[in-house]
mmCIF file of C-alpha atoms in Angstrom:
data_model
loop_
_atom_site.group_PDB
_atom_site.id
_atom_site.type_symbol
_atom_site.label_atom_id
_atom_site.label_comp_id
_atom_site.label_asym_id
_atom_site.label_seq_id
_atom_site.Cartn_x
_atom_site.Cartn_y
_atom_site.Cartn_z
ATOM 1 C CA LEU A 1 -19.525 -36.051 21.448
ATOM 2 C CA PHE A 2 -20.898 -38.624 17.877
ATOM 3 C CA GLN A 3 -23.228 -41.433 18.412
ATOM 4 C CA PRO A 4 -21.213 -44.810 16.676
ATOM 5 C CA GLU A 5 -20.488 -45.357 13.867
ATOM 6 C CA SER A 6 -22.896 -48.222 13.610
ATOM 7 C CA GLU A 7 -25.816 -45.907 14.442
ATOM 8 C CA VAL A 8 -24.643 -42.762 11.681
ATOM 9 C CA GLU A 9 -27.281 -43.038 8.857
ATOM 10 C CA THR A 10 -25.779 -43.791 5.523
ATOM 11 C CA ASP A 11 -27.213 -41.833 2.188
ATOM 12 C CA GLU A 12 -27.802 -43.817 -1.459
ATOM 13 C CA ARG A 13 -24.551 -42.371 -2.231
ATOM 14 C CA GLY A 14 -22.997 -44.686 0.965
ATOM 15 C CA PHE A 15 -22.382 -41.188 2.711
ATOM 16 C CA LYS A 16 -21.781 -41.722 6.026
ATOM 17 C CA LEU A 17 -24.831 -38.851 7.180
ATOM 18 C CA TYR A 18 -21.800 -37.071 10.435
ATOM 19 C CA ASP A 19 -23.331 -33.507 9.817
ATOM 20 C CA VAL A 20 -27.498 -34.106 11.336
ATOM 21 C CA LEU A 21 -27.944 -33.688 15.007
ATOM 22 C CA ASP A 22 -29.440 -37.699 14.370
ATOM 23 C CA ALA A 23 -24.990 -38.975 14.262
ATOM 24 C CA LEU A 24 -25.246 -36.145 17.387
ATOM 25 C CA TYR A 25 -25.441 -37.374 21.271
ATOM 26 C CA MET A 26 -26.899 -33.129 21.549
ATOM 27 C CA ASP A 27 -29.238 -34.646 24.654
ATOM 28 C CA LYS A 28 -25.622 -34.904 26.072
ATOM 29 C CA MET A 29 -24.759 -31.213 25.717
ATOM 30 C CA VAL A 30 -27.822 -29.862 26.914
ATOM 31 C CA LYS A 31 -26.995 -31.603 29.919
ATOM 32 C CA SER A 32 -23.352 -30.554 30.055
ATOM 33 C CA ILE A 33 -24.229 -27.132 29.339
ATOM 34 C CA HIS A 34 -27.509 -27.195 31.496
ATOM 35 C CA ASP A 35 -24.912 -28.589 34.692
ATOM 36 C CA TRP A 36 -22.739 -26.304 34.309
ATOM 37 C CA MET A 37 -25.051 -23.448 34.430
ATOM 38 C CA GLU A 38 -26.577 -24.488 37.487
ATOM 39 C CA SER A 39 -23.097 -24.958 39.041
ATOM 40 C CA THR A 40 -22.347 -21.375 38.074
ATOM 41 C CA ALA A 41 -25.709 -20.287 39.904
ATOM 42 C CA SER A 42 -24.591 -22.308 43.260
ATOM 43 C CA ALA A 43 -22.019 -20.572 42.965
ATOM 44 C CA GLY A 44 -24.051 -16.535 43.355
ATOM 45 C CA VAL A 45 -23.783 -16.786 39.893
ATOM 46 C CA VAL A 46 -26.325 -15.758 38.011
ATOM 47 C CA ALA A 47 -26.695 -18.040 34.401
ATOM 48 C CA GLU A 48 -29.831 -19.005 34.689
ATOM 49 C CA GLY A 49 -31.040 -18.069 30.395
ATOM 50 C CA PRO A 50 -29.499 -15.309 28.804
ATOM 51 C CA LEU A 51 -28.006 -12.886 31.188
ATOM 52 C CA SER A 52 -29.977 -10.257 30.003
ATOM 53 C CA ARG A 53 -30.907 -8.853 33.456
ATOM 54 C CA ARG A 54 -28.016 -4.836 33.922
ATOM 55 C CA GLU A 55 -29.348 -5.671 37.959
ATOM 56 C CA ASP A 56 -27.458 -8.432 38.329
ATOM 57 C CA LEU A 57 -24.750 -7.566 36.379
ATOM 58 C CA LYS A 58 -24.598 -4.861 37.779
ATOM 59 C CA ASN A 59 -24.607 -6.680 41.623
ATOM 60 C CA THR A 60 -21.270 -8.990 40.682
ATOM 61 C CA ASP A 61 -17.721 -9.128 39.691
ATOM 62 C CA ASP A 62 -17.795 -13.021 39.152
ATOM 63 C CA VAL A 63 -19.278 -13.470 35.524
ATOM 64 C CA TYR A 64 -18.299 -16.865 33.541
ATOM 65 C CA ILE A 65 -18.381 -17.118 30.510
ATOM 66 C CA LEU A 66 -19.373 -20.935 28.741
ATOM 67 C CA ILE A 67 -18.210 -20.872 24.936
ATOM 68 C CA VAL A 68 -19.541 -24.424 23.224
ATOM 69 C CA GLU A 69 -18.235 -24.767 20.039
ATOM 70 C CA GLY A 70 -19.414 -27.378 17.406
ATOM 71 C CA PHE A 71 -21.925 -27.575 14.323
ATOM 72 C CA LEU A 72 -25.430 -27.464 13.755
ATOM 73 C CA LEU A 73 -25.274 -25.626 17.394
ATOM 74 C CA TYR A 74 -27.649 -23.379 15.961
ATOM 75 C CA SER A 75 -30.615 -25.651 14.732
ATOM 76 C CA TYR A 76 -30.569 -27.623 18.144
ATOM 77 C CA GLU A 77 -33.694 -26.296 19.784
ATOM 78 C CA PRO A 78 -33.332 -26.963 23.482
ATOM 79 C CA LEU A 79 -30.357 -24.701 22.875
ATOM 80 C CA ASN A 80 -31.484 -21.608 21.456
ATOM 81 C CA GLU A 81 -32.331 -20.759 25.035
ATOM 82 C CA VAL A 82 -29.355 -20.872 25.926
ATOM 83 C CA TRP A 83 -27.553 -18.670 23.849
ATOM 84 C CA ASN A 84 -26.160 -15.500 24.436
ATOM 85 C CA ARG A 85 -24.700 -14.429 21.378
ATOM 86 C CA ARG A 86 -23.479 -16.399 18.306
ATOM 87 C CA PHE A 87 -21.343 -16.524 16.238
ATOM 88 C CA PHE A 88 -20.422 -18.493 13.300
ATOM 89 C CA LEU A 89 -17.135 -19.441 11.274
ATOM 90 C CA THR A 90 -16.924 -18.925 7.412
ATOM 91 C CA LEU A 91 -15.108 -20.160 4.822
ATOM 92 C CA PRO A 92 -14.921 -20.500 0.967
ATOM 93 C CA TYR A 93 -15.484 -23.859 -0.962
ATOM 94 C CA GLU A 94 -11.467 -24.272 -1.561
ATOM 95 C CA GLU A 95 -10.420 -23.017 1.645
ATOM 96 C CA CYS A 96 -12.317 -25.288 4.055
ATOM 97 C CA LYS A 97 -11.835 -28.334 1.333
ATOM 98 C CA ARG A 98 -7.994 -27.552 1.758
ATOM 99 C CA ARG A 99 -7.724 -27.513 5.736
ATOM 100 C CA ARG A 100 -10.863 -31.188 5.611
ATOM 101 C CA SER A 101 -7.976 -32.828 3.525
ATOM 102 C CA THR A 102 -4.613 -31.768 6.395
ATOM 103 C CA ARG A 103 -7.181 -33.203 9.145
ATOM 104 C CA VAL A 104 -7.488 -37.313 10.387
ATOM 105 C CA TYR A 105 -10.409 -38.469 10.377
ATOM 106 C CA GLN A 106 -11.962 -42.018 12.748
ATOM 107 C CA PRO A 107 -13.423 -43.246 10.083
ATOM 108 C CA ALA A 108 -11.156 -41.632 8.141
ATOM 109 C CA ASP A 109 -13.821 -40.077 4.515
ATOM 110 C CA THR A 110 -14.245 -41.982 2.507
ATOM 111 C CA PRO A 111 -13.758 -40.654 -1.727
ATOM 112 C CA GLY A 112 -16.195 -37.661 -2.422
ATOM 113 C CA TYR A 113 -16.659 -36.783 0.816
ATOM 114 C CA PHE A 114 -16.559 -33.919 0.815
ATOM 115 C CA ASP A 115 -18.098 -32.046 -2.449
ATOM 116 C CA GLY A 116 -20.840 -34.404 -2.283
ATOM 117 C CA HIS A 117 -21.299 -34.368 1.904
ATOM 118 C CA VAL A 118 -19.658 -32.127 3.878
ATOM 119 C CA TRP A 119 -19.695 -29.431 1.453
ATOM 120 C CA PRO A 120 -23.477 -29.166 1.062
ATOM 121 C CA MET A 121 -24.173 -29.658 4.059
ATOM 122 C CA TYR A 122 -22.158 -26.506 5.451
ATOM 123 C CA LEU A 123 -24.207 -24.383 2.972
ATOM 124 C CA LYS A 124 -27.647 -25.897 3.919
ATOM 125 C CA TYR A 125 -26.855 -24.944 7.366
ATOM 126 C CA LYS A 126 -25.998 -21.255 6.212
ATOM 127 C CA ASN A 127 -28.442 -20.638 4.337
ATOM 128 C CA GLU A 128 -30.384 -22.338 7.042
ATOM 129 C CA LEU A 129 -28.850 -19.220 9.016
ATOM 130 C CA GLU A 130 -29.436 -17.265 7.159
ATOM 131 C CA GLU A 131 -33.223 -17.414 6.301
ATOM 132 C CA ASN A 132 -34.116 -18.116 9.852
ATOM 133 C CA ALA A 133 -31.081 -17.131 13.049
ATOM 134 C CA SER A 134 -30.658 -14.344 14.456
ATOM 135 C CA ASN A 135 -27.877 -12.565 16.613
ATOM 136 C CA ILE A 136 -25.748 -13.974 14.385
ATOM 137 C CA VAL A 137 -22.343 -12.538 13.838
ATOM 138 C CA TYR A 138 -20.113 -13.723 10.906
ATOM 139 C CA LEU A 139 -16.950 -14.546 11.183
ATOM 140 C CA ASP A 140 -14.607 -14.190 8.096
ATOM 141 C CA GLY A 141 -12.889 -18.187 8.608
ATOM 142 C CA THR A 142 -10.005 -17.001 6.353
ATOM 143 C CA LYS A 143 -8.129 -14.561 9.428
ATOM 144 C CA SER A 144 -5.975 -15.847 12.082
ATOM 145 C CA GLN A 145 -6.728 -17.591 14.966
ATOM 146 C CA ASP A 146 -5.315 -14.275 17.223
ATOM 147 C CA GLU A 147 -7.668 -11.706 14.703
ATOM 148 C CA LEU A 148 -10.730 -13.975 15.307
ATOM 149 C CA LEU A 149 -9.823 -14.895 19.225
ATOM 150 C CA SER A 150 -9.709 -11.255 19.673
ATOM 151 C CA PHE A 151 -12.700 -9.771 17.745
ATOM 152 C CA VAL A 152 -15.040 -12.441 19.226
ATOM 153 C CA TYR A 153 -13.026 -11.226 22.909
ATOM 154 C CA CYS A 154 -13.838 -8.307 21.951
ATOM 155 C CA ASP A 155 -17.347 -8.880 21.863
ATOM 156 C CA ILE A 156 -17.771 -10.462 24.581
ATOM 157 C CA ILE A 157 -16.159 -6.986 26.093
ATOM 158 C CA GLN A 158 -18.556 -4.642 24.333
ATOM 159 C CA GLU A 159 -22.700 -6.741 25.099
ATOM 160 C CA LEU A 160 -21.241 -7.296 29.346
ATOM 161 C CA GLU A 161 -20.348 -3.051 29.464
ATOM 162 C CA LYS A 162 -23.709 -3.157 27.953
ATOM 163 C CA LEU A 163 -26.053 -5.214 30.446
ATOM 164 C CA LYS A 164 -23.507 -3.946 33.345
ATOM 165 C CA GLU A 165 -25.677 -0.033 31.625
#
């Protein structure tokens, strides 16, 4: 969830800086995730922190999985304690620019915004992840949605099976 346009900073070129943490209501996201975790825990499902205690998985048939989608997720420290698995979608420049050009944003992208802000921020964030974050599975965003979803599903099932052993 983005801050109102009037609250989003503008850089020296006049680009609204939507691809930074301050442009988002990250505290609301953290609260929503923790609320979900608490509600599943109250239903008898182990959900405090990462599901790493094998005995907890062995003693239940119910496992709830929350998938959180968004950009900048892994650079917000309060969320890093809740991730069991991290996926990062990669795209080459041309494909990313093509997809972005087909979307309608409110407010609309200003001319040069993709090359002047969006792509450089994607590269910065990706480089930071490669240097600092562990346990990230990089996904080829040029593959079909079905292929990507199938891969993620199989990966999650494999991870759950490992935890149950």
